[in-house]
Tab-separated table of C-alpha atoms in Angstrom:
chain	number	residue	atom	x	y	z
A	1	UNK	CA	105.863	120.784	107.780
A	2	UNK	CA	108.757	118.545	108.745
A	3	UNK	CA	109.328	114.824	109.179
A	4	UNK	CA	112.163	113.171	111.048
A	5	UNK	CA	112.708	109.514	110.193
A	6	UNK	CA	115.210	107.025	111.569
A	7	UNK	CA	116.003	104.099	109.287
A	8	UNK	CA	117.668	101.111	110.928
A	9	UNK	CA	118.716	97.587	110.205
A	10	UNK	CA	121.678	95.341	109.573
A	11	UNK	CA	124.245	95.645	106.801
A	12	UNK	CA	122.947	94.407	103.457
A	13	UNK	CA	119.236	94.852	104.219
A	14	UNK	CA	118.779	97.924	102.023
A	15	UNK	CA	118.506	100.712	104.589
A	16	UNK	CA	120.629	103.073	102.538
A	17	UNK	CA	118.564	102.263	99.433
A	18	UNK	CA	115.423	103.338	101.303
A	19	UNK	CA	117.192	106.568	102.288
A	20	UNK	CA	118.207	107.154	98.665
A	21	UNK	CA	114.647	106.606	97.393
A	22	UNK	CA	113.144	108.980	99.964
A	23	UNK	CA	115.932	111.481	99.339
A	24	UNK	CA	115.319	111.432	95.582
A	25	UNK	CA	111.566	111.896	96.079
A	26	UNK	CA	112.125	114.748	98.557
A	27	UNK	CA	114.597	116.544	96.294
A	28	UNK	CA	112.265	116.279	93.302
A	29	UNK	CA	109.412	117.598	95.487
A	30	UNK	CA	111.492	120.674	96.330
A	31	UNK	CA	111.854	119.786	100.008
A	32	UNK	CA	114.855	120.478	102.188
A	33	UNK	CA	116.693	117.302	103.158
A	34	UNK	CA	119.414	116.408	105.642
A	35	UNK	CA	120.750	112.890	106.051
A	36	UNK	CA	123.285	111.286	108.381
A	37	UNK	CA	124.412	107.659	108.163
A	38	UNK	CA	126.174	105.207	110.421
A	39	UNK	CA	127.309	101.971	108.815
A	40	UNK	CA	130.535	101.021	110.558
A	41	UNK	CA	130.614	97.213	110.780
A	42	UNK	CA	127.706	96.745	108.380
A	43	UNK	CA	129.611	94.341	106.138
A	44	UNK	CA	129.852	91.939	109.064
A	45	UNK	CA	126.208	91.973	110.092
A	46	UNK	CA	126.510	95.153	112.112
A	47	UNK	CA	123.986	97.922	112.458
A	48	UNK	CA	123.161	100.444	109.786
A	49	UNK	CA	121.320	103.614	110.725
A	50	UNK	CA	120.305	106.660	108.763
A	51	UNK	CA	118.631	109.825	110.022
A	52	UNK	CA	116.455	111.546	107.432
A	53	UNK	CA	115.102	115.005	108.087
A	54	UNK	CA	112.630	116.385	105.545
A	55	UNK	CA	111.056	119.836	105.668
A	56	UNK	CA	109.477	122.547	103.566
A	57	UNK	CA	111.711	125.038	105.450
A	58	UNK	CA	115.455	125.099	105.997
A	59	UNK	CA	116.990	122.388	108.215
A	60	UNK	CA	120.125	123.113	110.208
A	61	UNK	CA	121.064	119.712	111.642
A	62	UNK	CA	121.198	116.277	110.087
A	63	UNK	CA	120.678	114.382	113.357
A	64	UNK	CA	117.349	113.469	114.914
A	65	UNK	CA	117.248	114.237	118.624
A	66	UNK	CA	115.859	111.865	121.226
A	67	UNK	CA	112.087	112.113	121.502
A	68	UNK	CA	111.741	113.856	118.115
A	69	UNK	CA	111.469	111.112	115.453
A	70	UNK	CA	108.141	110.864	113.675
A	71	UNK	CA	108.946	107.367	112.470
A	72	UNK	CA	111.347	104.512	112.964
A	73	UNK	CA	111.534	102.420	109.818
A	74	UNK	CA	113.457	99.242	110.608
A	75	UNK	CA	114.391	96.140	108.671
A	76	UNK	CA	115.202	94.321	111.918
A	77	UNK	CA	113.049	94.242	115.081
A	78	UNK	CA	115.879	94.492	117.624
A	79	UNK	CA	117.278	97.483	115.713
A	80	UNK	CA	113.812	99.100	115.946
A	81	UNK	CA	113.991	98.741	119.731
A	82	UNK	CA	117.433	100.331	119.797
A	83	UNK	CA	115.981	103.605	118.469
A	84	UNK	CA	112.743	103.779	120.506
A	85	UNK	CA	114.148	106.560	122.736
A	86	UNK	CA	114.244	108.755	119.613
A	87	UNK	CA	110.535	108.306	118.820
A	88	UNK	CA	108.140	111.015	119.957
A	89	UNK	CA	104.924	110.057	121.711
A	90	UNK	CA	102.745	110.064	118.570
A	91	UNK	CA	105.357	108.502	116.293
A	92	UNK	CA	105.149	105.253	114.335
A	93	UNK	CA	107.359	102.199	114.218
A	94	UNK	CA	107.264	100.323	110.921
A	95	UNK	CA	109.401	97.207	111.222
A	96	UNK	CA	110.072	93.742	109.997
A	97	UNK	CA	109.154	91.087	112.520
A	98	UNK	CA	111.657	88.751	110.828
A	99	UNK	CA	114.839	88.836	112.925
A	100	UNK	CA	118.342	88.808	111.521
A	101	UNK	CA	120.018	86.495	114.007
A	102	UNK	CA	123.503	87.956	114.163
A	103	UNK	CA	123.938	87.308	117.880
A	104	UNK	CA	123.492	84.148	119.913
A	105	UNK	CA	121.164	83.852	121.666
A	106	UNK	CA	118.880	86.273	119.842
A	107	UNK	CA	116.235	87.578	122.325
A	108	UNK	CA	113.354	87.064	119.869
A	109	UNK	CA	110.466	86.749	122.330
A	110	UNK	CA	111.458	89.796	124.367
A	111	UNK	CA	111.960	91.909	121.245
A	112	UNK	CA	108.591	91.023	119.727
A	113	UNK	CA	106.811	91.463	123.085
A	114	UNK	CA	108.357	94.928	123.519
A	115	UNK	CA	107.278	95.989	120.025
A	116	UNK	CA	103.795	94.540	120.545
A	117	UNK	CA	103.341	96.727	123.624
A	118	UNK	CA	103.610	99.918	121.548
A	119	UNK	CA	100.556	101.812	120.292
A	120	UNK	CA	101.612	102.702	116.756
A	121	UNK	CA	103.429	99.734	115.255
A	122	UNK	CA	103.204	98.132	111.858
A	123	UNK	CA	105.171	94.903	111.920
A	124	UNK	CA	105.521	92.797	108.830
A	125	UNK	CA	106.827	89.265	108.415
A	126	UNK	CA	109.016	90.348	105.513
A	127	UNK	CA	110.534	86.886	105.073
A	128	UNK	CA	107.097	85.363	104.484
A	129	UNK	CA	105.789	88.237	102.354
A	130	UNK	CA	108.784	88.296	100.030
A	131	UNK	CA	108.713	84.488	99.621
A	132	UNK	CA	104.978	84.479	98.825
A	133	UNK	CA	105.378	87.187	96.188
A	134	UNK	CA	108.755	85.999	94.824
A	135	UNK	CA	110.485	89.336	95.536
A	136	UNK	CA	113.261	88.366	97.988
A	137	UNK	CA	115.544	91.267	97.049
A	138	UNK	CA	112.843	93.892	97.595
A	139	UNK	CA	111.998	93.407	101.274
A	140	UNK	CA	113.200	96.937	102.019
A	141	UNK	CA	110.822	98.403	99.439
A	142	UNK	CA	107.924	96.374	100.891
A	143	UNK	CA	108.708	97.996	104.252
A	144	UNK	CA	108.881	101.436	102.629
A	145	UNK	CA	105.479	100.804	101.036
A	146	UNK	CA	103.960	99.946	104.424
A	147	UNK	CA	105.277	103.255	105.800
A	148	UNK	CA	104.447	105.405	102.761
A	149	UNK	CA	101.063	106.748	103.809
A	150	UNK	CA	102.397	107.730	107.248
A	151	UNK	CA	105.426	109.680	106.025
A	152	UNK	CA	103.055	112.534	105.272
A	153	UNK	CA	105.362	115.114	103.738
A	154	UNK	CA	105.704	112.972	100.580
A	155	UNK	CA	102.881	111.257	98.758
A	156	UNK	CA	103.120	107.563	97.866
A	157	UNK	CA	103.171	108.666	94.211
A	158	UNK	CA	106.254	110.813	94.836
A	159	UNK	CA	107.952	107.865	96.514
A	160	UNK	CA	107.043	105.651	93.539
A	161	UNK	CA	108.765	108.180	91.299
A	162	UNK	CA	111.827	107.943	93.553
A	163	UNK	CA	111.788	104.149	93.087
A	164	UNK	CA	111.653	104.578	89.306
A	165	UNK	CA	114.531	107.066	89.331
A	166	UNK	CA	116.816	105.119	91.651
A	167	UNK	CA	116.333	101.699	90.042
A	168	UNK	CA	116.141	102.847	86.384
A	169	UNK	CA	119.856	102.208	85.764
A	170	UNK	CA	119.295	98.553	86.737
A	171	UNK	CA	116.647	98.048	84.054
A	172	UNK	CA	112.886	97.926	83.627
A	173	UNK	CA	112.523	94.512	85.273
A	174	UNK	CA	114.151	95.713	88.507
A	175	UNK	CA	112.005	98.864	88.477
A	176	UNK	CA	108.815	96.816	88.038
A	177	UNK	CA	109.796	94.345	90.776
A	178	UNK	CA	110.343	97.205	93.221
A	179	UNK	CA	107.121	98.981	92.245
A	180	UNK	CA	105.301	95.690	92.869
A	181	UNK	CA	107.034	95.386	96.259
A	182	UNK	CA	106.064	98.959	97.127
A	183	UNK	CA	102.396	98.311	96.302
A	184	UNK	CA	102.387	95.072	98.320
A	185	UNK	CA	103.791	97.036	101.275
A	186	UNK	CA	101.163	99.741	100.843
A	187	UNK	CA	98.439	97.091	101.100
A	188	UNK	CA	99.885	95.866	104.405
A	189	UNK	CA	100.192	99.461	105.620
A	190	UNK	CA	96.479	100.024	105.009
A	191	UNK	CA	95.467	97.052	107.195
């Protein structure tokens, strides 16, 4: 079994943290893992992208080819659209519907309409969700929670263990906040 995931967003949104959590969970599960990152102008609101390839057999390339991604996991809706050519026909898009307006004018209506036309989309208003639950720094983990049951090669419990491992150095309170965010995301993913 293999899973190819493209993570996308804007600098500072936690894309690389999601990749680290999944990578930790995959390594602990004994899976093969390849990862490639692009984060050139990310400190100035530019794009951040990470390809994650997980498999129970050896992987030879770290890049996901067009038409081969099982999932696009995006913290920003326009960045989700950027990677649609990489999604295979049965793949999922799990994205925030809360735009990061780093260009003017931001084409909000067109972006949301294009995402709404897809068959397998989970879109979350991460701004609203994180405000309601007082977890503003864990929006990325909410998104990961919404995607968890569709990743397939890793169980949600294995991903939770990755969250514990990655955030442990920051203290028990940060771990608990992110576990809460993950569970909130899982609830939205089930709907």
